[in-house]
Each structure stands twice: as C-alpha cells, then as structure tokens.
C-alpha cells in the first residue's frame, strides 16, 4: 500500500495516460498494415474488422461490394487477422501457380482438432504433397469408370423417390433430396458404405452431416475464432462450438467400423478407403498430374498413411462430397426450371445423344450442352464463395511486399459476378461456355474448384455425379417452377436475415445482442408496447442470437395456443434450468408435461380449494392483525412486502403443510431467499450467461453461474425434502399438493378440471408416479410462483382501489351487502361480482407476466408465413392489455370493462393474464381465491388510502414479471364493520 501511495493522484493519472497512449500506439500500428503499404480498404473497428458487415451482407454480398468499391487488390481484417483480397486474374494465376512455393497452404482461421487436423485441407507443405499424391489416383479416369455400376444404383434410387413425389403432385424440396443422393453416392463409391439415406432421409448419418454444415455463427463461435486461448479453454470442457466432439466421434467410429470390416479379399477394391489402406510405401507418379516436388523427399517416400490420416480424410470426403455436390445439383435444377428454353435444349441433347442409354462416365462426356449448363451453374453459384492461401514467406503482389502469414483471399463469387469478365453477370447463360467463348476469356476468372496444384481434388467425381444424376432425371421428367419457388433465389447470407427473408417487419438490432439494449432501457413492458404500436400484429425480433416472432393478434394467438397446440406445445426456455427445477411443470416438454399436468391438476379442483378454506382464514386473519398494528400507529405501509409475507405463508401452508410464519417474522430466511430469487440483477455476466450457454455451463462448473444460485436453490430443496421426510402413513389422505404428488397414482386417470391431454406414447406414462426430483422441482416452483405473482396482484389491487376511491366504495358496499358478517370463503367470494371485476381489471393493467411464449417443435404457419422450428413465439400480454384497439382508454382503471355484457362483446384472447389453452396457468384459481379473500377481509375493516409517499403514476419494474419498481406505499383508514364482534 505504501508503494502504491508513493505515486499520488498525479502520478497515477500520468501512468494511466501513458499506458493508454502505449495501447493506442500499439493498436494503431497493429491495424495500420494496409495503410503503411498504401493498400486501400474499407473502414473497420479494431479486433472486429469486417465481421459486422460480413454478418449483415454475407460473404458473397460483402465481397461483391468490396471488389466494386476498392478494385482488384485491397486490405481488410477478420477480427485481428489481416487479409488481402485479390480479384485480378493475372495476380491470382501468379500466386496459385507461378509463386505456389511461396504460398502453398490454405490459411486456417480455425484450428482443427482430432483426426480432421490430418485431412488434406489442413495439412501443409511436404505433408500435403505426400497426401495429395497418395490420394489423387482415386480420381483418375480409370477409377471413375469403375464407379459406374454403384452410381447407377444410386441415381435409380433417386428417380424412384422423385417419381413417388411427382405422381402425388408434391412440391419437392430438392436440396434435401439431392443431399440424400450425394451422401449415398460418396459413401458407396468412396468407402463401400451403404447408408440408404434416400429411402430413410432421417438417417443418423445424414442428420449429423447436416448439423456439421448448419454452423450456428453465434457470439460464442465468434469469440472462439477471435480468441484462440478462450476456444481452447472451452474445448477442455467439451464446450467449443468449433469442435463438436459428439458429431465427429460418430463419423470417426463409422469410418473405423468400415476399416475393421475390410480383410485381405478387399485389397484389390478401387474405392478411396481401400486405396488409402493400401497406400504405397514408395509414393510414385500418379495418373493425373506430376508429382509435387518435395522439400525433404527421403522423409516421405517410405511411409504409408496413418490411421489418423485415413480417418481424417475419410471424414473430409464424406462431408465435402455431400453438401457442395448436392447444392450444385439443386442450383442446376433451379436454373433449368426458371430458364425453360435452356432446359428444352438440354433435354433434346440428352434424347439425341443418350437415347435409351443410362448415363455413364464416358457418355456424359458427349453431352456438351450439359457441361455448359453445369459450368454456368458453378459460375452463378460456386460451391465456395472464397478460397485462400497463406504465404509462408514474404510475397510480392502488384509491387507490394506482403509479410508472411497473411491471409490471401480470392473472392470467387465476386469474380464470377464481375461484369468486367461476365457481361450481364446475373443472367443464366450456358452459352458463355462454348469453346469459342472460353477461348476468349481469362481462365482465372472461373474458379469454382480453384486452380493450380491445390485445386479441388474431387472435382471430376463431383462432375460425374451431378451430370449423371441430372441427365437421368431429365430422361424422364423436366423441372418446373411453382408458386412456392422463390424468385429471385435468396442466399443464406447471414444468421440474422430470417425475418427480412420472410417479410416480417421488425426493429433494427445489433447482431448477437438483438433487442437487449432496448430491453434494458425500456423494460419488457415498455419495449413491447412500443413494438406493437410501431410494427403491428407480427414483429420479428432477436434476443441475443435467438430469433423470436411477437404475435399480438388475438385470432392468431388462439390458433397457436389451441388449434395448433400440437405444433407448439412447449414453452421456449431462454435459460436452461438445472437441478430439480428442470423437472418442474414449466420446464418439462411433450408427454412428460402432459403426464405431470394431469397428475397435479386435481390439486386445484373446486373441491380441493374449498377444503383449503380453514387454513386460508388463519392466514388472512394474521395478515389483518399485522396491518392493524401498523394502521393504529398511522404508519405508511409498503404493501408489496406485507402481501409477500401473506402469500408465502398461504402457499406454504395450503400447498405443503409448512408453517413458516413470515408475517410475524418478515425476515424469515424462507422469504429472504425467495425475494433474492426474484430480484434478478441484469448484469453483464447474466447477459453473457444467457447469450452464451456454454459460457454459463463453464461458470456453473465453478459454481459461479448467475443463473443457477445453488446456495438458494439448495435451501428450498432441503426445505421440501424435510417436509417430505416429516410425512408418514397418517398423512396419506391429506389434500395439499405435496401429498397429492407423493400419492401420484400409477394409472393417470381423467382429472377433475379438464380432459386428459392426448399422449404421444401413453404406455410410457400410464403406470408411473412422480419421481423425487419431479416432486421437489414442482414444490419449489409452486412455492416461488405462488409467492411473488399473487403478492404483486394484491399490491396492484390495493393501489388501484386507493387511487380510485369511487371504485373502492362500490366494492366495500358489495362486500358489506353480500358477505355481511361472513368471513370470505371460496364459495361466497364467487358472489362478489364487482370484486371479480376489480381483480380482472387489475390483471389487465398489471398482468403477472408481461409476456408468455411457445416453442414450435415443427414448422408452423402464422398469417401465411412459415415459421421454422425452434423459434420463440412471443405473446406480449402487457402490450395487448394496453392496446387501445381492444381496450379504450387503456391506461384508465375501469372495472366495468368486465361486466358480463362487455366481456361478451370482446375477443377472449385479448385478455391473457394466465395465458390460454392447455398450457395456461395451472394455479390461477388458487391465486384468485387467495387474492380476493385477502383483499375482501381487509376491506371489511379498512379502506386503502393514498398518502404523500404514494407514487402517482406508478413506476413499473423493467423485469419480465410485473411488479412495482419502488414498491407501493399506502395507508389504511379504519371503517366499522358490522360483524367485527361476531367473528368465529
């Protein structure tokens, strides 16, 4: 401390300024490479580079824009990595061929692990040369001819499947169909594996392959790319988004099984797997191109491929041979359907040249126009939008010396769409590839498979596969567009383009943050009202990187909540619950939810609620006793706290037979921990934990997760376990919720409230009871949910009555007239029509939750828009309740809105305090009884009055659960009830 004090304030200020200056100079220098070299380029943000623009425009869109603006050579940054983009064909030829020795390797943005780091695209220098020479013979003309028989079987299977769909008049999604075909082809021709994904498109092999290509470019993935040490830390805990071990282990084990099934009789097989297994000790000249020159030939000439190299390349070719080829076939079909004159010309050629022959490697060489269609498709839609090289030494580009280890980018898509080389570049015109036109064009303006020694090794197999498949289909059918055909075709530019592509309006947002900034500023209720007012009944949003659609139209809400309930039966969980809470009613899904709902529902029947009356009386009498002491002192009362103690005592006693007495002891640890669980501090750590689930898991591993406070949850868990342990055989007839769960019947029969929900697999559930984890999770859920939301509703009721004395007087008259000397009970409060109106109007103005949601397990159509699976469907309850279209003067407290006549004329789905449909709030009747009995009993003795401390207008919390931001402070004014001396 003394040493620190020596500097003084001035010294620390100078030191801080010095450090900031050094950091500034370093950043300026680090990101000043292209400026120093005189190379133009776009503006960027240090350590982010062009990533924001990349997300917005996609690789292809960004590259086209950059090439148009900055020309043939310019500098850019991906994160903190410098890259130079070159679109000049002469320079590309120089780097790819003439100076190949200076930039022989691909630039790896992501470090591959496991067997994939031994694959052909990842290895470098002599290792690559050795592997390329070893594998190249697989793709010779002779080998490709021998693949003809198995290829015929696959394209026949392809046509059989298409014939069934065509005869049904079905609209066909060709990417999926061709994906199954190309996966079967590469597995069979390359590895002798028959996976039959065409007749079984849900095959696990194809499923995992699709998942590997459906990369979720999340915030975590970006951080993992930008910060390699962080990615290594995630990978240590098996959380890295760049290294999905589960999927890769599946492919690894599949290849290993294929290897194990080979024996000596297979040594003459010609597929790629066998060639790698046979890999010659002396790497000789291959059949396609000259052996690449080795730097250290002695190191490589007497070795074969290792098991890791065989496995890595087997996985590489399975994956690469699946997606890129199927995409090319899909684009060809699209081009032919949307250019029928080209399709007719191609069909005429096929009929004339092939006749009745099946397509083979040899006869498709005669289909010149087919080759032109193939190449023009590759020009418009190249398999990769970019390729790159990594210069191992300094390399000169257009007179500029580029330092080693720079990413040299060749923007294939942008070159293919450059009008300088391709007139009318957006037009599909196979005539560009006549021999005459090819002769007059620079060969390095066409790069679908790259060029030079490191071009695509499998391009001839891909060409044969695509051409044979398309030709065979056109021998029987022609492709035609339909109403579902997208014209013009939209590319998957970016993760955050869903709502724009679907035509759903929505606000601006920051990628990977979404509306969280506005949410923090305005709160859930404020943001939702603003969004509905501005964008209408459908709004496309993002919460972090999660797409959500907000629906405020009551007819659409009814459709999703009831009519299409089977398509969206579950709640959408932004936060993954852990421990016992993941077994609770709000978290479980599908049949598990159906079983649990039917098991617990009987607790809330009319009969059970009546039997809770005696215990409830004790609690609201205790409530009044406490309020009386405060009223007699003339104290200002903070009602959220008072009602919180009451509702906690009620739910604990009525639900679980637990007497926690938090009304006379408001500092009770039970209530203290419950409050802490609801008082969520939306910190940066919480936001990161929500947005980056693996990061939250990492924090949870060290017991640091802000979303999983184990200390608090363990307290509630132990409390419930103690309550269970205290039960014995004499308790088995008790009617509280805990005992009902403990008794949970083996045969789940029809409950007392609503029909049994239909099970998908009824046999799995009908003979089981609730587990200890399920009992505990639901006990905690009902303790917490029954405490806070009901307490808030009672608080808002008191506030509304105090600030609307004419309504309070009307309610008091009703209570005195109807109840007279009776204490409130489940039955007699049903007669208090105006009390119910006050209760409902309070729920309209201040619904317990500002939103509710659903998760669609399959594609669902909303107002003609097809919403993809696993989208959060949001219903903005607060915004609907404050919409003047349904509620005139929506800010006004007016219980008359809920007269029978007014309710009859209003759409029932404009009032959603407890949700609607099968997944509505299970405890709403208990909450209603609890709130109404408590308020009625207070009004038999007092009236609520506002005071100088009463906040008018009331400020609301920004959280998802509705509560007053600063509490509600009121006073009580004594009135003389007629039955005061006759209570029993």
PDB file of N, CA, C and O in Angstrom, residues 334-389:
ATOM      1  N   UNK A 334     -32.841 -25.588 -60.308  1.00  0.00           N
ATOM      2  CA  UNK A 334     -33.476 -24.262 -60.231  1.00  0.00           C
ATOM      3  C   UNK A 334     -33.257 -23.491 -61.533  1.00  0.00           C
ATOM      4  O   UNK A 334     -34.196 -22.902 -62.085  1.00  0.00           O
ATOM      5  N   UNK A 335     -32.026 -23.484 -62.030  1.00  0.00           N
ATOM      6  CA  UNK A 335     -31.714 -22.750 -63.263  1.00  0.00           C
ATOM      7  C   UNK A 335     -32.496 -23.285 -64.454  1.00  0.00           C
ATOM      8  O   UNK A 335     -32.972 -22.522 -65.302  1.00  0.00           O
ATOM      9  N   UNK A 336     -32.651 -24.594 -64.507  1.00  0.00           N
ATOM     10  CA  UNK A 336     -33.377 -25.195 -65.635  1.00  0.00           C
ATOM     11  C   UNK A 336     -34.875 -24.905 -65.528  1.00  0.00           C
ATOM     12  O   UNK A 336     -35.538 -24.639 -66.539  1.00  0.00           O
ATOM     13  N   UNK A 337     -35.408 -24.960 -64.307  1.00  0.00           N
ATOM     14  CA  UNK A 337     -36.840 -24.689 -64.118  1.00  0.00           C
ATOM     15  C   UNK A 337     -37.181 -23.246 -64.446  1.00  0.00           C
ATOM     16  O   UNK A 337     -38.256 -22.955 -64.985  1.00  0.00           O
ATOM     17  N   UNK A 338     -36.271 -22.323 -64.124  1.00  0.00           N
ATOM     18  CA  UNK A 338     -36.543 -20.897 -64.353  1.00  0.00           C
ATOM     19  C   UNK A 338     -36.052 -20.414 -65.719  1.00  0.00           C
ATOM     20  O   UNK A 338     -36.247 -19.245 -66.060  1.00  0.00           O
ATOM     21  N   UNK A 339     -35.437 -21.304 -66.468  1.00  0.00           N
ATOM     22  CA  UNK A 339     -34.999 -20.994 -67.845  1.00  0.00           C
ATOM     23  C   UNK A 339     -35.418 -22.159 -68.749  1.00  0.00           C
ATOM     24  O   UNK A 339     -34.586 -22.956 -69.200  1.00  0.00           O
ATOM     25  N   UNK A 340     -36.722 -22.300 -68.993  1.00  0.00           N
ATOM     26  CA  UNK A 340     -37.238 -23.479 -69.703  1.00  0.00           C
ATOM     27  C   UNK A 340     -36.644 -23.665 -71.092  1.00  0.00           C
ATOM     28  O   UNK A 340     -36.526 -24.807 -71.565  1.00  0.00           O
ATOM     29  N   UNK A 341     -36.259 -22.572 -71.775  1.00  0.00           N
ATOM     30  CA  UNK A 341     -35.679 -22.731 -73.114  1.00  0.00           C
ATOM     31  C   UNK A 341     -34.336 -23.460 -73.034  1.00  0.00           C
ATOM     32  O   UNK A 341     -33.995 -24.262 -73.914  1.00  0.00           O
ATOM     33  N   UNK A 342     -33.574 -23.201 -71.980  1.00  0.00           N
ATOM     34  CA  UNK A 342     -32.304 -23.924 -71.784  1.00  0.00           C
ATOM     35  C   UNK A 342     -32.564 -25.392 -71.444  1.00  0.00           C
ATOM     36  O   UNK A 342     -31.850 -26.291 -71.899  1.00  0.00           O
ATOM     37  N   UNK A 343     -33.605 -25.626 -70.629  1.00  0.00           N
ATOM     38  CA  UNK A 343     -33.941 -26.996 -70.269  1.00  0.00           C
ATOM     39  C   UNK A 343     -34.363 -27.804 -71.500  1.00  0.00           C
ATOM     40  O   UNK A 343     -33.956 -28.954 -71.669  1.00  0.00           O
ATOM     41  N   UNK A 344     -35.156 -27.205 -72.380  1.00  0.00           N
ATOM     42  CA  UNK A 344     -35.589 -27.906 -73.587  1.00  0.00           C
ATOM     43  C   UNK A 344     -34.392 -28.248 -74.472  1.00  0.00           C
ATOM     44  O   UNK A 344     -34.310 -29.344 -75.047  1.00  0.00           O
ATOM     45  N   UNK A 345     -33.457 -27.316 -74.581  1.00  0.00           N
ATOM     46  CA  UNK A 345     -32.258 -27.566 -75.388  1.00  0.00           C
ATOM     47  C   UNK A 345     -31.445 -28.714 -74.796  1.00  0.00           C
ATOM     48  O   UNK A 345     -30.921 -29.571 -75.539  1.00  0.00           O
ATOM     49  N   UNK A 346     -31.350 -28.762 -73.487  1.00  0.00           N
ATOM     50  CA  UNK A 346     -30.600 -29.832 -72.814  1.00  0.00           C
ATOM     51  C   UNK A 346     -31.318 -31.177 -72.962  1.00  0.00           C
ATOM     52  O   UNK A 346     -30.678 -32.204 -73.240  1.00  0.00           O
ATOM     53  N   UNK A 347     -32.637 -31.177 -72.820  1.00  0.00           N
ATOM     54  CA  UNK A 347     -33.394 -32.426 -72.987  1.00  0.00           C
ATOM     55  C   UNK A 347     -33.227 -32.960 -74.405  1.00  0.00           C
ATOM     56  O   UNK A 347     -33.044 -34.180 -74.608  1.00  0.00           O
ATOM     57  N   UNK A 348     -33.269 -32.078 -75.403  1.00  0.00           N
ATOM     58  CA  UNK A 348     -33.072 -32.510 -76.796  1.00  0.00           C
ATOM     59  C   UNK A 348     -31.703 -33.150 -76.976  1.00  0.00           C
ATOM     60  O   UNK A 348     -31.559 -34.174 -77.663  1.00  0.00           O
ATOM     61  N   UNK A 349     -30.682 -32.559 -76.354  1.00  0.00           N
ATOM     62  CA  UNK A 349     -29.332 -33.129 -76.462  1.00  0.00           C
ATOM     63  C   UNK A 349     -29.273 -34.505 -75.795  1.00  0.00           C
ATOM     64  O   UNK A 349     -28.702 -35.455 -76.349  1.00  0.00           O
ATOM     65  N   UNK A 350     -29.865 -34.627 -74.610  1.00  0.00           N
ATOM     66  CA  UNK A 350     -29.845 -35.909 -73.889  1.00  0.00           C
ATOM     67  C   UNK A 350     -30.569 -36.981 -74.698  1.00  0.00           C
ATOM     68  O   UNK A 350     -30.080 -38.110 -74.856  1.00  0.00           O
ATOM     69  N   UNK A 351     -31.750 -36.638 -75.231  1.00  0.00           N
ATOM     70  CA  UNK A 351     -32.503 -37.606 -76.031  1.00  0.00           C
ATOM     71  C   UNK A 351     -31.725 -38.028 -77.276  1.00  0.00           C
ATOM     72  O   UNK A 351     -31.735 -39.209 -77.665  1.00  0.00           O
ATOM     73  N   UNK A 352     -31.058 -37.070 -77.905  1.00  0.00           N
ATOM     74  CA  UNK A 352     -30.333 -37.344 -79.145  1.00  0.00           C
ATOM     75  C   UNK A 352     -29.059 -38.159 -78.907  1.00  0.00           C
ATOM     76  O   UNK A 352     -28.771 -39.117 -79.636  1.00  0.00           O
ATOM     77  N   UNK A 353     -28.314 -37.809 -77.864  1.00  0.00           N
ATOM     78  CA  UNK A 353     -27.008 -38.448 -77.635  1.00  0.00           C
ATOM     79  C   UNK A 353     -27.143 -39.751 -76.849  1.00  0.00           C
ATOM     80  O   UNK A 353     -26.543 -40.770 -77.213  1.00  0.00           O
ATOM     81  N   UNK A 354     -27.936 -39.745 -75.775  1.00  0.00           N
ATOM     82  CA  UNK A 354     -28.043 -40.934 -74.927  1.00  0.00           C
ATOM     83  C   UNK A 354     -29.124 -41.896 -75.391  1.00  0.00           C
ATOM     84  O   UNK A 354     -28.970 -43.117 -75.269  1.00  0.00           O
ATOM     85  N   UNK A 355     -30.217 -41.352 -75.908  1.00  0.00           N
ATOM     86  CA  UNK A 355     -31.321 -42.229 -76.280  1.00  0.00           C
ATOM     87  C   UNK A 355     -31.816 -42.994 -75.071  1.00  0.00           C
ATOM     88  O   UNK A 355     -32.222 -42.410 -74.063  1.00  0.00           O
ATOM     89  N   UNK A 356     -31.750 -44.344 -75.143  1.00  0.00           N
ATOM     90  CA  UNK A 356     -32.205 -45.179 -74.036  1.00  0.00           C
ATOM     91  C   UNK A 356     -31.069 -45.534 -73.067  1.00  0.00           C
ATOM     92  O   UNK A 356     -31.291 -46.214 -72.066  1.00  0.00           O
ATOM     93  N   UNK A 357     -29.849 -45.130 -73.408  1.00  0.00           N
ATOM     94  CA  UNK A 357     -28.702 -45.481 -72.557  1.00  0.00           C
ATOM     95  C   UNK A 357     -28.788 -44.797 -71.188  1.00  0.00           C
ATOM     96  O   UNK A 357     -29.250 -43.665 -71.086  1.00  0.00           O
ATOM     97  N   UNK A 358     -28.288 -45.509 -70.174  1.00  0.00           N
ATOM     98  CA  UNK A 358     -28.152 -44.881 -68.866  1.00  0.00           C
ATOM     99  C   UNK A 358     -26.893 -44.021 -68.871  1.00  0.00           C
ATOM    100  O   UNK A 358     -25.901 -44.365 -69.518  1.00  0.00           O
ATOM    101  N   UNK A 359     -26.920 -42.914 -68.154  1.00  0.00           N
ATOM    102  CA  UNK A 359     -25.723 -42.055 -68.114  1.00  0.00           C
ATOM    103  C   UNK A 359     -24.532 -42.782 -67.481  1.00  0.00           C
ATOM    104  O   UNK A 359     -24.682 -43.486 -66.473  1.00  0.00           O
ATOM    105  N   UNK A 360     -23.348 -42.608 -68.082  1.00  0.00           N
ATOM    106  CA  UNK A 360     -22.109 -43.184 -67.556  1.00  0.00           C
ATOM    107  C   UNK A 360     -21.012 -42.125 -67.609  1.00  0.00           C
ATOM    108  O   UNK A 360     -21.196 -41.052 -68.199  1.00  0.00           O
ATOM    109  N   UNK A 361     -19.862 -42.474 -67.030  1.00  0.00           N
ATOM    110  CA  UNK A 361     -18.739 -41.535 -67.072  1.00  0.00           C
ATOM    111  C   UNK A 361     -18.380 -41.168 -68.501  1.00  0.00           C
ATOM    112  O   UNK A 361     -18.096 -40.006 -68.798  1.00  0.00           O
ATOM    113  N   UNK A 362     -18.412 -42.156 -69.420  1.00  0.00           N
ATOM    114  CA  UNK A 362     -17.981 -41.908 -70.794  1.00  0.00           C
ATOM    115  C   UNK A 362     -19.025 -41.157 -71.612  1.00  0.00           C
ATOM    116  O   UNK A 362     -18.703 -40.175 -72.297  1.00  0.00           O
ATOM    117  N   UNK A 363     -20.299 -41.614 -71.574  1.00  0.00           N
ATOM    118  CA  UNK A 363     -21.256 -40.984 -72.492  1.00  0.00           C
ATOM    119  C   UNK A 363     -21.661 -39.565 -72.081  1.00  0.00           C
ATOM    120  O   UNK A 363     -22.078 -38.761 -72.909  1.00  0.00           O
ATOM    121  N   UNK A 364     -21.506 -39.214 -70.785  1.00  0.00           N
ATOM    122  CA  UNK A 364     -21.839 -37.820 -70.427  1.00  0.00           C
ATOM    123  C   UNK A 364     -20.777 -36.846 -70.939  1.00  0.00           C
ATOM    124  O   UNK A 364     -21.023 -35.636 -70.990  1.00  0.00           O
ATOM    125  N   UNK A 365     -19.586 -37.388 -71.341  1.00  0.00           N
ATOM    126  CA  UNK A 365     -18.565 -36.503 -71.924  1.00  0.00           C
ATOM    127  C   UNK A 365     -19.037 -35.958 -73.275  1.00  0.00           C
ATOM    128  O   UNK A 365     -18.549 -34.921 -73.749  1.00  0.00           O
ATOM    129  N   UNK A 366     -19.996 -36.667 -73.884  1.00  0.00           N
ATOM    130  CA  UNK A 366     -20.509 -36.250 -75.190  1.00  0.00           C
ATOM    131  C   UNK A 366     -21.608 -35.189 -75.073  1.00  0.00           C
ATOM    132  O   UNK A 366     -22.012 -34.595 -76.082  1.00  0.00           O
ATOM    133  N   UNK A 367     -22.081 -34.991 -73.835  1.00  0.00           N
ATOM    134  CA  UNK A 367     -23.172 -34.024 -73.626  1.00  0.00           C
ATOM    135  C   UNK A 367     -22.566 -32.641 -73.401  1.00  0.00           C
ATOM    136  O   UNK A 367     -22.380 -32.177 -72.275  1.00  0.00           O
ATOM    137  N   UNK A 368     -22.272 -31.978 -74.502  1.00  0.00           N
ATOM    138  CA  UNK A 368     -21.574 -30.690 -74.453  1.00  0.00           C
ATOM    139  C   UNK A 368     -22.421 -29.610 -73.776  1.00  0.00           C
ATOM    140  O   UNK A 368     -21.927 -28.832 -72.959  1.00  0.00           O
ATOM    141  N   UNK A 369     -23.705 -29.570 -74.111  1.00  0.00           N
ATOM    142  CA  UNK A 369     -24.556 -28.534 -73.531  1.00  0.00           C
ATOM    143  C   UNK A 369     -24.770 -28.788 -72.032  1.00  0.00           C
ATOM    144  O   UNK A 369     -24.871 -27.843 -71.252  1.00  0.00           O
ATOM    145  N   UNK A 370     -24.807 -30.053 -71.634  1.00  0.00           N
ATOM    146  CA  UNK A 370     -24.902 -30.381 -70.209  1.00  0.00           C
ATOM    147  C   UNK A 370     -23.688 -29.812 -69.465  1.00  0.00           C
ATOM    148  O   UNK A 370     -23.820 -29.256 -68.375  1.00  0.00           O
ATOM    149  N   UNK A 371     -22.512 -29.943 -70.066  1.00  0.00           N
ATOM    150  CA  UNK A 371     -21.308 -29.391 -69.442  1.00  0.00           C
ATOM    151  C   UNK A 371     -21.395 -27.867 -69.340  1.00  0.00           C
ATOM    152  O   UNK A 371     -20.961 -27.273 -68.350  1.00  0.00           O
ATOM    153  N   UNK A 372     -21.962 -27.241 -70.368  1.00  0.00           N
ATOM    154  CA  UNK A 372     -22.117 -25.788 -70.343  1.00  0.00           C
ATOM    155  C   UNK A 372     -23.091 -25.353 -69.232  1.00  0.00           C
ATOM    156  O   UNK A 372     -22.854 -24.367 -68.517  1.00  0.00           O
ATOM    157  N   UNK A 373     -24.199 -26.097 -69.079  1.00  0.00           N
ATOM    158  CA  UNK A 373     -25.165 -25.810 -68.018  1.00  0.00           C
ATOM    159  C   UNK A 373     -24.509 -25.998 -66.649  1.00  0.00           C
ATOM    160  O   UNK A 373     -24.692 -25.183 -65.729  1.00  0.00           O
ATOM    161  N   UNK A 374     -23.743 -27.067 -66.529  1.00  0.00           N
ATOM    162  CA  UNK A 374     -23.022 -27.361 -65.279  1.00  0.00           C
ATOM    163  C   UNK A 374     -22.074 -26.205 -64.921  1.00  0.00           C
ATOM    164  O   UNK A 374     -22.077 -25.700 -63.804  1.00  0.00           O
ATOM    165  N   UNK A 375     -21.281 -25.771 -65.885  1.00  0.00           N
ATOM    166  CA  UNK A 375     -20.310 -24.709 -65.627  1.00  0.00           C
ATOM    167  C   UNK A 375     -20.971 -23.359 -65.348  1.00  0.00           C
ATOM    168  O   UNK A 375     -20.518 -22.596 -64.489  1.00  0.00           O
ATOM    169  N   UNK A 376     -22.039 -23.058 -66.074  1.00  0.00           N
ATOM    170  CA  UNK A 376     -22.725 -21.781 -65.826  1.00  0.00           C
ATOM    171  C   UNK A 376     -23.381 -21.785 -64.449  1.00  0.00           C
ATOM    172  O   UNK A 376     -23.448 -20.742 -63.776  1.00  0.00           O
ATOM    173  N   UNK A 377     -23.840 -22.946 -64.003  1.00  0.00           N
ATOM    174  CA  UNK A 377     -24.367 -23.057 -62.643  1.00  0.00           C
ATOM    175  C   UNK A 377     -23.260 -22.810 -61.625  1.00  0.00           C
ATOM    176  O   UNK A 377     -23.454 -22.098 -60.632  1.00  0.00           O
ATOM    177  N   UNK A 378     -22.077 -23.391 -61.887  1.00  0.00           N
ATOM    178  CA  UNK A 378     -20.944 -23.186 -60.985  1.00  0.00           C
ATOM    179  C   UNK A 378     -20.471 -21.730 -60.996  1.00  0.00           C
ATOM    180  O   UNK A 378     -19.948 -21.240 -59.999  1.00  0.00           O
ATOM    181  N   UNK A 379     -20.650 -21.049 -62.120  1.00  0.00           N
ATOM    182  CA  UNK A 379     -20.286 -19.635 -62.157  1.00  0.00           C
ATOM    183  C   UNK A 379     -21.230 -18.818 -61.281  1.00  0.00           C
ATOM    184  O   UNK A 379     -20.795 -18.012 -60.453  1.00  0.00           O
ATOM    185  N   UNK A 380     -22.528 -19.029 -61.461  1.00  0.00           N
ATOM    186  CA  UNK A 380     -23.505 -18.267 -60.690  1.00  0.00           C
ATOM    187  C   UNK A 380     -23.490 -18.652 -59.206  1.00  0.00           C
ATOM    188  O   UNK A 380     -23.665 -17.798 -58.336  1.00  0.00           O
ATOM    189  N   UNK A 381     -23.286 -19.922 -58.932  1.00  0.00           N
ATOM    190  CA  UNK A 381     -23.363 -20.422 -57.556  1.00  0.00           C
ATOM    191  C   UNK A 381     -22.154 -21.316 -57.259  1.00  0.00           C
ATOM    192  O   UNK A 381     -22.289 -22.538 -57.134  1.00  0.00           O
ATOM    193  N   UNK A 382     -20.969 -20.744 -57.144  1.00  0.00           N
ATOM    194  CA  UNK A 382     -19.784 -21.565 -56.858  1.00  0.00           C
ATOM    195  C   UNK A 382     -19.925 -22.242 -55.497  1.00  0.00           C
ATOM    196  O   UNK A 382     -20.497 -21.660 -54.565  1.00  0.00           O
ATOM    197  N   UNK A 383     -19.419 -23.477 -55.349  1.00  0.00           N
ATOM    198  CA  UNK A 383     -19.542 -24.195 -54.067  1.00  0.00           C
ATOM    199  C   UNK A 383     -19.000 -23.400 -52.881  1.00  0.00           C
ATOM    200  O   UNK A 383     -19.559 -23.439 -51.796  1.00  0.00           O
ATOM    201  N   UNK A 384     -17.902 -22.681 -53.099  1.00  0.00           N
ATOM    202  CA  UNK A 384     -17.345 -21.821 -52.050  1.00  0.00           C
ATOM    203  C   UNK A 384     -17.300 -20.392 -52.567  1.00  0.00           C
ATOM    204  O   UNK A 384     -16.916 -20.149 -53.706  1.00  0.00           O
ATOM    205  N   UNK A 385     -17.709 -19.435 -51.729  1.00  0.00           N
ATOM    206  CA  UNK A 385     -17.700 -18.032 -52.168  1.00  0.00           C
ATOM    207  C   UNK A 385     -16.284 -17.467 -52.214  1.00  0.00           C
ATOM    208  O   UNK A 385     -16.019 -16.508 -52.928  1.00  0.00           O
ATOM    209  N   UNK A 386     -15.389 -18.066 -51.429  1.00  0.00           N
ATOM    210  CA  UNK A 386     -13.992 -17.629 -51.384  1.00  0.00           C
ATOM    211  C   UNK A 386     -13.077 -18.844 -51.304  1.00  0.00           C
ATOM    212  O   UNK A 386     -13.496 -19.912 -50.872  1.00  0.00           O
ATOM    213  N   UNK A 387     -11.816 -18.669 -51.677  1.00  0.00           N
ATOM    214  CA  UNK A 387     -10.754 -19.587 -51.275  1.00  0.00           C
ATOM    215  C   UNK A 387      -9.585 -18.724 -50.838  1.00  0.00           C
ATOM    216  O   UNK A 387      -9.615 -17.494 -50.999  1.00  0.00           O
ATOM    217  N   UNK A 388      -8.556 -19.339 -50.255  1.00  0.00           N
ATOM    218  CA  UNK A 388      -7.449 -18.520 -49.757  1.00  0.00           C
ATOM    219  C   UNK A 388      -6.125 -19.274 -49.791  1.00  0.00           C
ATOM    220  O   UNK A 388      -6.078 -20.473 -50.073  1.00  0.00           O
ATOM    221  N   UNK A 389      -5.057 -18.550 -49.522  1.00  0.00           N
ATOM    222  CA  UNK A 389      -3.720 -19.125 -49.365  1.00  0.00           C
ATOM    223  C   UNK A 389      -3.030 -18.402 -48.203  1.00  0.00           C
ATOM    224  O   UNK A 389      -3.401 -17.278 -47.839  1.00  0.00           O
TER     225      UNK A 389
END
